Amino acid sequence: RHGTLWAYMMKKIHDFLRTGRRFGVIPDAAANWGQFLLCIVLTAVLLITVSSISSSEPLCQFNHGFILSKAKVLDLTVDNCNVRFLPAKSAEYPNGLIESLKVRVAVSSDPLITVTGDVCNENTNVTITNRRPDSEKYVDYFCSVEILVPDNFVIPAVNIRP
């Protein structure tokens, strides 16, 4: 019906171009295609840049840290926190050189959000408390807890409570 494969491909290309021109998506045949392709590339670069800049989670700066050298039990009380166990060798210097368990906490800066730790004995406690009013308790709130574990280290009993 269309003859060769080449003739069929050319018909489909012309059908695509005709449909695109009808809907105003593809410029006329006499248009400057270089400018059209440049606009498409710039739009794609702009969209990729904007989507990579906007992030739902702020960059974490760990402003609290606890070394648990004597811990046999770790009680971690959190308030809507992301808790991760990571190998210490993946952490930046000097955290990659630690020889005992380290708990790092990144939370929003607010006087109503407190981080307390009792890490001097075998039963250690780290508590993150959010005392903001209920209407704005989690507005612009973030909390991330990293537990850095050195190589060949036995993790103590960990109790995580919300």
N, CA, C and O atoms as a DFTB+ gen file, in Angstrom:
648 C
 N C O
     1  1       0.819      -1.188       0.000
     2  2       0.000       0.000       0.000
     3  2       0.864       1.254       0.000
     4  3       0.546       2.215      -0.701
     5  1       1.966       1.268       0.781
     6  2       2.849       2.436       0.818
     7  2       4.103       2.228      -0.017
     8  3       4.878       3.166      -0.201
     9  1       4.312       1.055      -0.510
    10  2       5.518       0.786      -1.276
    11  2       6.618       0.291      -0.355
    12  3       6.449      -0.712       0.338
    13  1       7.713       0.972      -0.345
    14  2       8.873       0.536       0.441
    15  2       8.767       1.011       1.889
    16  3       7.902       1.812       2.243
    17  1       9.657       0.501       2.695
    18  2       9.728       0.907       4.094
    19  2      10.100       2.386       4.184
    20  3       9.584       3.108       5.036
    21  1      10.987       2.830       3.314
    22  2      11.406       4.239       3.293
    23  2      10.211       5.160       3.011
    24  3      10.063       6.199       3.655
    25  1       9.370       4.782       2.060
    26  2       8.195       5.594       1.726
    27  2       7.221       5.632       2.912
    28  3       6.627       6.671       3.202
    29  1       7.064       4.495       3.591
    30  2       6.188       4.454       4.758
    31  2       6.714       5.359       5.875
    32  3       5.940       6.093       6.490
    33  1       8.052       5.311       6.147
    34  2       8.654       6.159       7.178
    35  2       8.476       7.637       6.836
    36  3       8.165       8.438       7.717
    37  1       8.666       8.007       5.576
    38  2       8.517       9.407       5.179
    39  2       7.065       9.863       5.358
    40  3       6.814      10.995       5.772
    41  1       6.103       8.973       5.044
    42  2       4.698       9.326       5.232
    43  2       4.397       9.565       6.711
    44  3       3.696      10.516       7.055
    45  1       4.922       8.711       7.580
    46  2       4.684       8.869       9.013
    47  2       5.328      10.153       9.546
    48  3       4.749      10.831      10.395
    49  1       6.521      10.487       9.050
    50  2       7.174      11.735       9.469
    51  2       6.334      12.928       9.047
    52  3       6.125      13.848       9.838
    53  1       5.843      12.924       7.792
    54  2       5.007      14.033       7.319
    55  2       3.685      14.107       8.076
    56  3       3.189      15.201       8.347
    57  1       3.104      12.940       8.425
    58  2       1.877      12.937       9.237
    59  2       2.135      13.545      10.614
    60  3       1.317      14.317      11.114
    61  1       3.255      13.207      11.222
    62  2       3.625      13.752      12.526
    63  2       3.802      15.265      12.452
    64  3       3.289      15.996      13.299
    65  1       4.531      15.734      11.438
    66  2       4.762      17.173      11.285
    67  2       3.453      17.925      11.026
    68  3       3.230      19.002      11.579
    69  1       2.592      17.350      10.182
    70  2       1.313      17.994       9.862
    71  2       0.432      18.095      11.114
    72  3      -0.202      19.125      11.342
    73  1       0.392      17.032      11.921
    74  2      -0.402      17.045      13.153
    75  2       0.168      18.043      14.150
    76  3      -0.581      18.770      14.801
    77  1       1.481      18.080      14.270
    78  2       2.113      19.029      15.173
    79  2       1.859      20.470      14.768
    80  3       1.643      21.326      15.626
    81  1       1.883      20.749      13.467
    82  2       1.608      22.115      12.990
    83  2       0.147      22.488      13.212
    84  3      -0.169      23.640      13.509
    85  1      -0.730      21.518      13.069
    86  2      -2.142      21.790      13.271
    87  2      -2.415      22.200      14.718
    88  3      -3.238      23.079      14.973
    89  1      -1.717      21.556      15.672
    90  2      -1.903      21.881      17.090
    91  2      -0.992      23.014      17.566
    92  3      -1.062      23.409      18.730
    93  1      -0.149      23.535      16.695
    94  2       0.704      24.664      17.032
    95  2       1.913      24.292      17.872
    96  3       2.491      25.156      18.531
    97  1       2.308      23.026      17.864
    98  2       3.443      22.571      18.638
    99  2       4.733      22.612      17.806
   100  3       5.813      22.866      18.340
   101  1       4.614      22.367      16.532
   102  2       5.762      22.350      15.629
   103  2       5.655      23.554      14.692
   104  3       4.580      23.828      14.158
   105  1       6.774      24.280      14.487
   106  2       6.726      25.471      13.633
   107  2       6.526      25.119      12.155
   108  3       6.668      23.965      11.751
   109  1       6.199      26.120      11.376
   110  2       6.000      25.935       9.930
   111  2       7.278      25.463       9.267
   112  3       8.362      25.541       9.845
   113  1       7.132      24.968       8.034
   114  2       8.286      24.461       7.301
   115  2       9.292      25.574       7.006
   116  3      10.488      25.304       6.897
   117  1       8.828      26.820       6.875
   118  2       9.715      27.940       6.566
   119  2      10.363      28.534       7.827
   120  3      11.145      29.480       7.732
   121  1      10.050      27.996       8.975
   122  2      10.571      28.545      10.234
   123  2      12.044      28.198      10.398
   124  3      12.580      27.337       9.700
   125  1      12.685      28.889      11.333
   126  2      14.092      28.656      11.642
   127  2      14.180      27.503      12.653
   128  3      13.921      27.698      13.840
   129  1      14.544      26.308      12.184
   130  2      14.581      25.128      13.030
   131  2      15.682      25.203      14.075
   132  3      15.557      24.607      15.144
   133  1      16.749      25.920      13.787
   134  2      17.825      26.064      14.765
   135  2      17.341      26.756      16.021
   136  3      17.655      26.326      17.130
   137  1      16.574      27.832      15.855
   138  2      16.022      28.537      17.015
   139  2      15.021      27.663      17.767
   140  3      14.972      27.673      18.997
   141  1      14.236      26.917      17.021
   142  2      13.256      26.036      17.649
   143  2      13.959      24.987      18.528
   144  3      13.568      24.783      19.678
   145  1      14.984      24.329      17.996
   146  2      15.706      23.318      18.766
   147  2      16.448      23.950      19.944
   148  3      16.541      23.347      21.012
   149  1      16.977      25.163      19.755
   150  2      17.640      25.857      20.847
   151  2      16.655      26.151      21.981
   152  3      16.995      26.000      23.154
   153  1      15.440      26.569      21.631
   154  2      14.408      26.817      22.651
   155  2      14.051      25.536      23.399
   156  3      13.875      25.560      24.617
   157  1      13.943      24.428      22.688
   158  2      13.623      23.147      23.323
   159  2      14.748      22.745      24.289
   160  3      14.468      22.327      25.413
   161  1      16.004      22.864      23.872
   162  2      17.139      22.486      24.718
   163  2      17.215      23.387      25.945
   164  3      17.414      22.897      27.056
   165  1      17.059      24.702      25.761
   166  2      17.116      25.621      26.901
   167  2      15.993      25.366      27.898
   168  3      16.198      25.453      29.108
   169  1      14.809      25.052      27.389
   170  2      13.688      24.734      28.274
   171  2      13.976      23.471      29.079
   172  3      13.695      23.424      30.277
   173  1      14.535      22.445      28.432
   174  2      14.865      21.205      29.142
   175  2      15.928      21.454      30.200
   176  3      15.818      20.935      31.311
   177  1      16.953      22.237      29.883
   178  2      18.007      22.541      30.858
   179  2      17.435      23.326      32.027
   180  3      17.785      23.063      33.177
   181  1      16.567      24.277      31.754
   182  2      15.945      25.074      32.809
   183  2      15.098      24.200      33.738
   184  3      15.159      24.354      34.958
   185  1      14.313      23.290      33.169
   186  2      13.480      22.402      33.985
   187  2      14.331      21.474      34.856
   188  3      14.007      21.234      36.020
   189  1      15.415      20.957      34.288
   190  2      16.290      20.074      35.066
   191  2      16.959      20.854      36.187
   192  3      17.083      20.346      37.301
   193  1      17.390      22.073      35.912
   194  2      18.039      22.893      36.931
   195  2      17.083      23.228      38.066
   196  3      17.441      23.107      39.238
   197  1      15.877      23.645      37.728
   198  2      14.897      24.013      38.752
   199  2      14.504      22.796      39.583
   200  3      14.355      22.904      40.800
   201  1      14.336      21.651      38.951
   202  2      13.938      20.466      39.708
   203  2      15.067      19.967      40.602
   204  3      14.797      19.369      41.643
   205  1      16.321      20.197      40.226
   206  2      17.418      19.755      41.083
   207  2      17.660      20.719      42.236
   208  3      18.174      20.310      43.277
   209  1      17.299      21.995      42.075
   210  2      17.491      22.976      43.147
   211  2      16.447      22.803      44.230
   212  3      16.779      22.802      45.415
   213  1      15.193      22.658      43.844
   214  2      14.135      22.535      44.844
   215  2      14.215      21.160      45.482
   216  3      14.273      20.145      44.787
   217  1      14.217      21.133      46.790
   218  2      14.328      19.899      47.539
   219  2      13.337      19.941      48.680
   220  3      13.124      20.987      49.293
   221  1      12.728      18.791      48.966
   222  2      11.740      18.763      50.036
   223  2      12.393      18.695      51.413
   224  3      11.783      19.101      52.403
   225  1      13.613      18.195      51.492
   226  2      14.280      18.072      52.780
   227  2      15.494      19.000      52.794
   228  3      16.319      18.949      51.882
   229  1      15.609      19.825      53.793
   230  2      16.762      20.721      53.843
   231  2      18.055      19.947      54.053
   232  3      18.049      18.819      54.545
   233  1      19.152      20.568      53.676
   234  2      20.444      19.944      53.907
   235  2      20.688      19.855      55.410
   236  3      20.535      20.840      56.133
   237  1      21.058      18.700      55.858
   238  2      21.222      18.479      57.290
   239  2      22.599      18.915      57.746
   240  3      23.614      18.549      57.155
   241  1      22.613      19.698      58.804
   242  2      23.845      20.010      59.509
   243  2      23.689      19.418      60.903
   244  3      22.826      19.828      61.680
   245  1      24.526      18.465      61.193
   246  2      24.408      17.760      62.464
   247  2      24.980      18.645      63.564
   248  3      26.193      18.819      63.679
   249  1      24.072      19.202      64.373
   250  2      24.476      20.151      65.401
   251  2      24.548      19.524      66.795
   252  3      24.833      20.224      67.767
   253  1      24.299      18.236      66.907
   254  2      24.421      17.528      68.187
   255  2      25.111      16.194      67.916
   256  3      24.807      15.516      66.935
   257  1      26.035      15.829      68.789
   258  2      26.727      14.552      68.636
   259  2      27.034      13.942      69.984
   260  3      27.373      14.647      70.934
   261  1      26.915      12.625      70.063
   262  2      27.163      11.904      71.306
   263  2      28.019      10.686      70.995
   264  3      27.687       9.902      70.107
   265  1      29.123      10.523      71.724
   266  2      29.971       9.337      71.616
   267  2      29.525       8.360      72.704
   268  3      29.447       8.715      73.880
   269  1      29.239       7.144      72.300
   270  2      28.740       6.133      73.243
   271  2      29.805       5.062      73.432
   272  3      29.726       3.986      72.839
   273  1      30.788       5.357      74.250
   274  2      31.898       4.423      74.423
   275  2      31.586       3.317      75.431
   276  3      32.124       2.216      75.319
   277  1      30.724       3.594      76.416
   278  2      30.420       2.612      77.460
   279  2      29.038       1.983      77.297
   280  3      28.629       1.187      78.143
   281  1      28.325       2.311      76.254
   282  2      26.909       1.932      76.144
   283  2      26.721       0.434      75.969
   284  3      27.383      -0.212      75.158
   285  1      25.791      -0.095      76.763
   286  2      25.317      -1.461      76.564
   287  2      23.865      -1.455      76.106
   288  3      23.390      -2.405      75.484
   289  1      23.158      -0.352      76.427
   290  2      21.775      -0.156      75.988
   291  2      21.634       1.293      75.543
   292  3      22.049       2.209      76.253
   293  1      21.051       1.497      74.373
   294  2      20.789       2.844      73.872
   295  2      19.284       3.024      73.760
   296  3      18.623       2.337      72.981
   297  1      18.748       3.954      74.543
   298  2      17.335       4.322      74.444
   299  2      17.258       5.626      73.663
   300  3      17.760       6.657      74.109
   301  1      16.633       5.574      72.510
   302  2      16.524       6.727      71.621
   303  2      15.056       7.119      71.526
   304  3      14.244       6.389      70.958
   305  1      14.722       8.279      72.089
   306  2      13.356       8.782      72.051
   307  2      13.319       9.920      71.047
   308  3      14.007      10.927      71.215
   309  1      12.511       9.759      69.995
   310  2      12.498      10.723      68.889
   311  2      11.092      11.275      68.676
   312  3      10.106      10.718      69.157
   313  1      11.028      12.378      67.946
   314  2       9.752      12.988      67.590
   315  2       9.755      13.219      66.081
   316  3      10.229      14.247      65.597
   317  1       9.221      12.251      65.353
   318  2       9.118      12.316      63.894
   319  2      10.496      12.492      63.253
   320  3      10.712      13.419      62.472
   321  1      11.424      11.594      63.592
   322  2      12.791      11.670      63.078
   323  2      13.083      10.510      62.134
   324  3      12.518       9.423      62.246
   325  1      13.982      10.786      61.209
   326  2      14.507       9.770      60.308
   327  2      15.768       9.206      60.971
   328  3      16.729       9.944      61.188
   329  1      15.778       7.913      61.293
   330  2      16.905       7.282      61.983
   331  2      17.597       6.340      61.003
   332  3      16.970       5.475      60.393
   333  1      18.932       6.539      60.869
   334  2      19.709       5.701      59.952
   335  2      20.948       5.169      60.665
   336  3      21.592       5.880      61.436
   337  1      21.265       3.915      60.394
   338  2      22.506       3.304      60.860
   339  2      23.465       3.308      59.678
   340  3      23.146       2.790      58.608
   341  1      24.657       3.904      59.881
   342  2      25.629       4.018      58.802
   343  2      26.984       3.504      59.264
   344  3      27.326       3.617      60.441
   345  1      27.761       2.935      58.333
   346  2      29.129       2.574      58.700
   347  2      29.958       3.845      58.881
   348  3      29.825       4.787      58.100
   349  1      30.799       3.878      59.890
   350  2      31.585       5.075      60.190
   351  2      32.541       5.412      59.059
   352  3      32.848       6.586      58.851
   353  1      33.017       4.426      58.329
   354  2      33.979       4.707      57.256
   355  2      33.361       5.513      56.118
   356  3      34.091       6.100      55.318
   357  1      32.028       5.553      56.027
   358  2      31.380       6.351      54.985
   359  2      31.202       7.809      55.400
   360  3      30.813       8.639      54.579
   361  1      31.479       8.130      56.660
   362  2      31.317       9.498      57.159
   363  2      32.555      10.326      56.819
   364  3      33.623       9.790      56.525
   365  1      32.381      11.642      56.869
   366  2      33.485      12.544      56.569
   367  2      34.495      12.554      57.712
   368  3      34.212      12.109      58.825
   369  1      35.666      13.070      57.407
   370  2      36.722      13.190      58.413
   371  2      36.305      14.200      59.461
   372  3      35.757      15.226      59.059
   373  1      36.495      14.033      60.718
   374  2      37.157      12.954      61.445
   375  2      36.202      11.862      61.904
   376  3      36.619      10.932      62.595
   377  1      34.915      11.958      61.530
   378  2      33.943      10.959      61.996
   379  2      34.237       9.567      61.449
   380  3      33.787       8.574      62.020
   381  1      34.977       9.482      60.360
   382  2      35.313       8.179      59.802
   383  2      36.346       7.430      60.621
   384  3      36.577       6.243      60.386
   385  1      36.974       8.102      61.580
   386  2      38.034       7.489      62.388
   387  2      37.590       7.057      63.779
   388  3      38.413       6.589      64.565
   389  1      36.304       7.204      64.099
   390  2      35.847       6.889      65.453
   391  2      35.999       5.399      65.750
   392  3      35.970       4.564      64.846
   393  1      36.161       5.084      67.035
   394  2      36.325       3.695      67.446
   395  2      35.166       3.198      68.292
   396  3      35.144       2.032      68.688
   397  1      34.205       4.066      68.575
   398  2      33.008       3.643      69.299
   399  2      31.797       4.270      68.623
   400  3      31.923       5.109      67.731
   401  1      30.637       3.847      69.065
   402  2      29.381       4.297      68.467
   403  2      29.220       5.809      68.615
   404  3      29.546       6.373      69.660
   405  1      28.715       6.466      67.562
   406  2      28.460       7.905      67.628
   407  2      27.058       8.170      67.103
   408  3      26.665       7.674      66.046
   409  1      26.304       8.972      67.873
   410  2      24.950       9.378      67.468
   411  2      25.025      10.844      67.076
   412  3      25.439      11.686      67.872
   413  1      24.619      11.150      65.832
   414  2      24.587      12.537      65.357
   415  2      23.136      12.919      65.105
   416  3      22.365      12.140      64.544
   417  1      22.773      14.135      65.529
   418  2      21.389      14.592      65.413
   419  2      21.372      15.931      64.688
   420  3      22.128      16.842      65.027
   421  1      20.503      16.039      63.687
   422  2      20.255      17.301      62.995
   423  2      18.776      17.621      63.162
   424  3      17.916      16.858      62.720
   425  1      18.482      18.750      63.799
   426  2      17.093      19.170      64.012
   427  2      16.955      20.641      63.652
   428  3      17.943      21.364      63.525
   429  1      15.718      21.063      63.493
   430  2      15.426      22.468      63.236
   431  2      15.889      23.319      64.406
   432  3      15.844      22.894      65.560
   433  1      16.334      24.527      64.088
   434  2      16.762      25.450      65.147
   435  2      15.541      26.147      65.725
   436  3      14.913      26.975      65.065
   437  1      15.218      25.808      66.947
   438  2      14.079      26.394      67.637
   439  2      14.278      26.151      69.128
   440  3      14.620      25.037      69.526
   441  1      14.072      27.163      69.955
   442  2      14.254      26.936      71.397
   443  2      13.272      25.925      71.981
   444  3      13.510      25.394      73.066
   445  1      12.174      25.650      71.281
   446  2      11.198      24.677      71.780
   447  2      11.530      23.242      71.359
   448  3      10.840      22.301      71.753
   449  1      12.578      23.080      70.567
   450  2      13.023      21.742      70.169
   451  2      14.333      21.477      70.890
   452  3      15.319      22.184      70.684
   453  1      14.338      20.455      71.736
   454  2      15.519      20.174      72.544
   455  2      16.064      18.780      72.257
   456  3      15.326      17.846      71.942
   457  1      17.382      18.680      72.378
   458  2      18.076      17.393      72.263
   459  2      18.869      17.212      73.544
   460  3      19.734      18.025      73.870
   461  1      18.573      16.150      74.262
   462  2      19.290      15.871      75.508
   463  2      19.879      14.468      75.446
   464  3      19.343      13.575      74.789
   465  1      20.980      14.300      76.135
   466  2      21.612      12.995      76.148
   467  2      22.278      12.701      77.473
   468  3      22.963      13.551      78.041
   469  1      22.076      11.509      77.954
   470  2      22.762      11.018      79.146
   471  2      23.574       9.817      78.680
   472  3      23.059       8.703      78.585
   473  1      24.854      10.057      78.391
   474  2      25.665       9.023      77.753
   475  2      26.863       8.601      78.606
   476  3      27.796       7.982      78.093
   477  1      26.847       8.921      79.876
   478  2      28.006       8.653      80.729
   479  2      27.986       7.274      81.380
   480  3      28.977       6.876      81.991
   481  1      26.900       6.548      81.267
   482  2      26.859       5.230      81.897
   483  2      26.479       4.176      80.865
   484  3      26.380       4.480      79.676
   485  1      26.268       2.946      81.307
   486  2      25.990       1.856      80.381
   487  2      24.603       1.937      79.762
   488  3      24.405       1.485      78.634
   489  1      23.644       2.503      80.477
   490  2      22.299       2.706      79.939
   491  2      22.203       4.154      79.456
   492  3      21.988       5.069      80.251
   493  1      22.362       4.349      78.168
   494  2      22.409       5.703      77.616
   495  2      21.049       6.107      77.075
   496  3      20.278       5.274      76.599
   497  1      20.768       7.407      77.158
   498  2      19.506       7.959      76.659
   499  2      19.817       9.155      75.769
   500  3      20.611      10.022      76.135
   501  1      19.198       9.196      74.620
   502  2      19.213      10.378      73.759
   503  2      17.755      10.694      73.458
   504  3      17.020       9.850      72.946
   505  1      17.342      11.917      73.780
   506  2      15.934      12.302      73.647
   507  2      15.815      13.563      72.800
   508  3      16.524      14.544      73.024
   509  1      14.919      13.523      71.834
   510  2      14.608      14.686      71.000
   511  2      13.152      15.039      71.281
   512  3      12.248      14.235      71.057
   513  1      12.944      16.260      71.777
   514  2      11.607      16.687      72.187
   515  2      11.202      17.928      71.412
   516  3      11.952      18.900      71.327
   517  1       9.998      17.876      70.847
   518  2       9.433      19.010      70.111
   519  2       8.270      19.555      70.943
   520  3       7.208      18.935      71.006
   521  1       8.465      20.715      71.583
   522  2       7.433      21.301      72.443
   523  2       6.690      22.443      71.765
   524  3       6.093      23.283      72.439
   525  1       6.721      22.479      70.469
   526  2       5.973      23.518      69.753
   527  2       4.470      23.285      69.922
   528  3       4.042      22.173      70.229
   529  1       3.662      24.352      69.718
   530  2       2.202      24.155      69.764
   531  2       1.765      23.184      68.657
   532  3       2.398      23.095      67.605
   533  1       0.677      22.467      68.917
   534  2       0.211      21.454      67.964
   535  2      -0.090      22.025      66.585
   536  3       0.078      21.329      65.583
   537  1      -0.528      23.267      66.515
   538  2      -0.894      23.847      65.218
   539  2       0.311      24.065      64.317
   540  3       0.164      24.094      63.095
   541  1       1.494      24.217      64.890
   542  2       2.691      24.450      64.077
   543  2       3.838      23.509      64.452
   544  3       5.003      23.807      64.191
   545  1       3.507      22.400      65.051
   546  2       4.522      21.482      65.571
   547  2       5.480      20.981      64.491
   548  3       6.684      20.886      64.728
   549  1       4.957      20.664      63.317
   550  2       5.801      20.097      62.264
   551  2       5.947      21.022      61.057
   552  3       6.354      20.571      59.987
   553  1       5.624      22.304      61.210
   554  2       5.825      23.272      60.132
   555  2       7.309      23.635      60.107
   556  3       7.861      24.054      61.123
   557  1       7.946      23.478      58.968
   558  2       9.381      23.727      58.806
   559  2      10.210      22.954      59.836
   560  3      11.204      23.465      60.353
   561  1       9.801      21.744      60.122
   562  2      10.481      20.900      61.098
   563  2      11.185      19.768      60.362
   564  3      10.601      19.132      59.485
   565  1      12.406      19.525      60.711
   566  2      13.099      18.343      60.217
   567  2      13.930      17.758      61.340
   568  3      14.382      18.473      62.235
   569  1      14.124      16.467      61.284
   570  2      14.908      15.779      62.295
   571  2      15.532      14.547      61.643
   572  3      14.838      13.708      61.069
   573  1      16.827      14.461      61.743
   574  2      17.546      13.318      61.187
   575  2      18.557      12.832      62.218
   576  3      19.312      13.621      62.786
   577  1      18.560      11.522      62.453
   578  2      19.483      10.918      63.411
   579  2      20.323       9.889      62.657
   580  3      19.792       9.008      61.981
   581  1      21.629      10.017      62.786
   582  2      22.549       9.038      62.205
   583  2      23.314       8.366      63.329
   584  3      23.861       9.027      64.212
   585  1      23.343       7.053      63.282
   586  2      24.128       6.288      64.239
   587  2      25.291       5.697      63.461
   588  3      25.114       4.790      62.648
   589  1      26.495       6.226      63.722
   590  2      27.699       5.790      63.021
   591  2      28.299       4.593      63.753
   592  3      28.580       4.653      64.950
   593  1      28.486       3.513      63.011
   594  2      28.985       2.266      63.590
   595  2      30.349       1.955      62.988
   596  3      30.452       1.760      61.777
   597  1      31.410       1.904      63.814
   598  2      32.739       1.560      63.296
   599  2      32.801       0.105      62.850
   600  3      31.948      -0.708      63.208
   601  1      33.828      -0.209      62.058
   602  2      34.030      -1.589      61.621
   603  2      34.302      -2.491      62.831
   604  3      34.935      -2.078      63.803
   605  1      33.813      -3.714      62.747
   606  2      34.034      -4.735      63.777
   607  2      33.576      -4.273      65.157
   608  3      34.216      -4.578      66.164
   609  1      32.479      -3.545      65.201
   610  2      31.941      -3.048      66.466
   611  2      30.593      -3.708      66.713
   612  3      29.753      -3.773      65.816
   613  1      30.390      -4.194      67.921
   614  2      29.127      -4.826      68.287
   615  2      28.176      -3.733      68.762
   616  3      28.467      -3.017      69.720
   617  1      27.045      -3.614      68.089
   618  2      26.070      -2.578      68.426
   619  2      25.348      -2.980      69.703
   620  3      24.906      -4.122      69.823
   621  1      25.220      -2.059      70.664
   622  2      24.469      -2.386      71.883
   623  2      22.980      -2.507      71.573
   624  3      22.537      -2.202      70.466
   625  1      22.225      -2.953      72.556
   626  2      20.773      -3.031      72.392
   627  2      20.235      -1.622      72.156
   628  3      20.548      -0.695      72.902
   629  1      19.418      -1.471      71.103
   630  2      18.888      -0.149      70.746
   631  2      17.377      -0.201      70.841
   632  3      16.732      -1.046      70.221
   633  1      16.812       0.724      71.634
   634  2      15.366       0.867      71.749
   635  2      14.995       2.233      71.183
   636  3      15.416       3.265      71.706
   637  1      14.206       2.232      70.112
   638  2      13.789       3.482      69.492
   639  2      12.312       3.688      69.820
   640  3      11.464       2.856      69.497
   641  1      12.026       4.818      70.471
   642  2      10.656       5.110      70.877
   643  2      10.185       6.406      70.207
   644  3      10.935       7.381      70.154
   645  1       8.968       6.420      69.706
   646  2       8.453       7.669      69.107
   647  2       8.025       8.658      70.182
   648  3       7.569       9.756      69.864
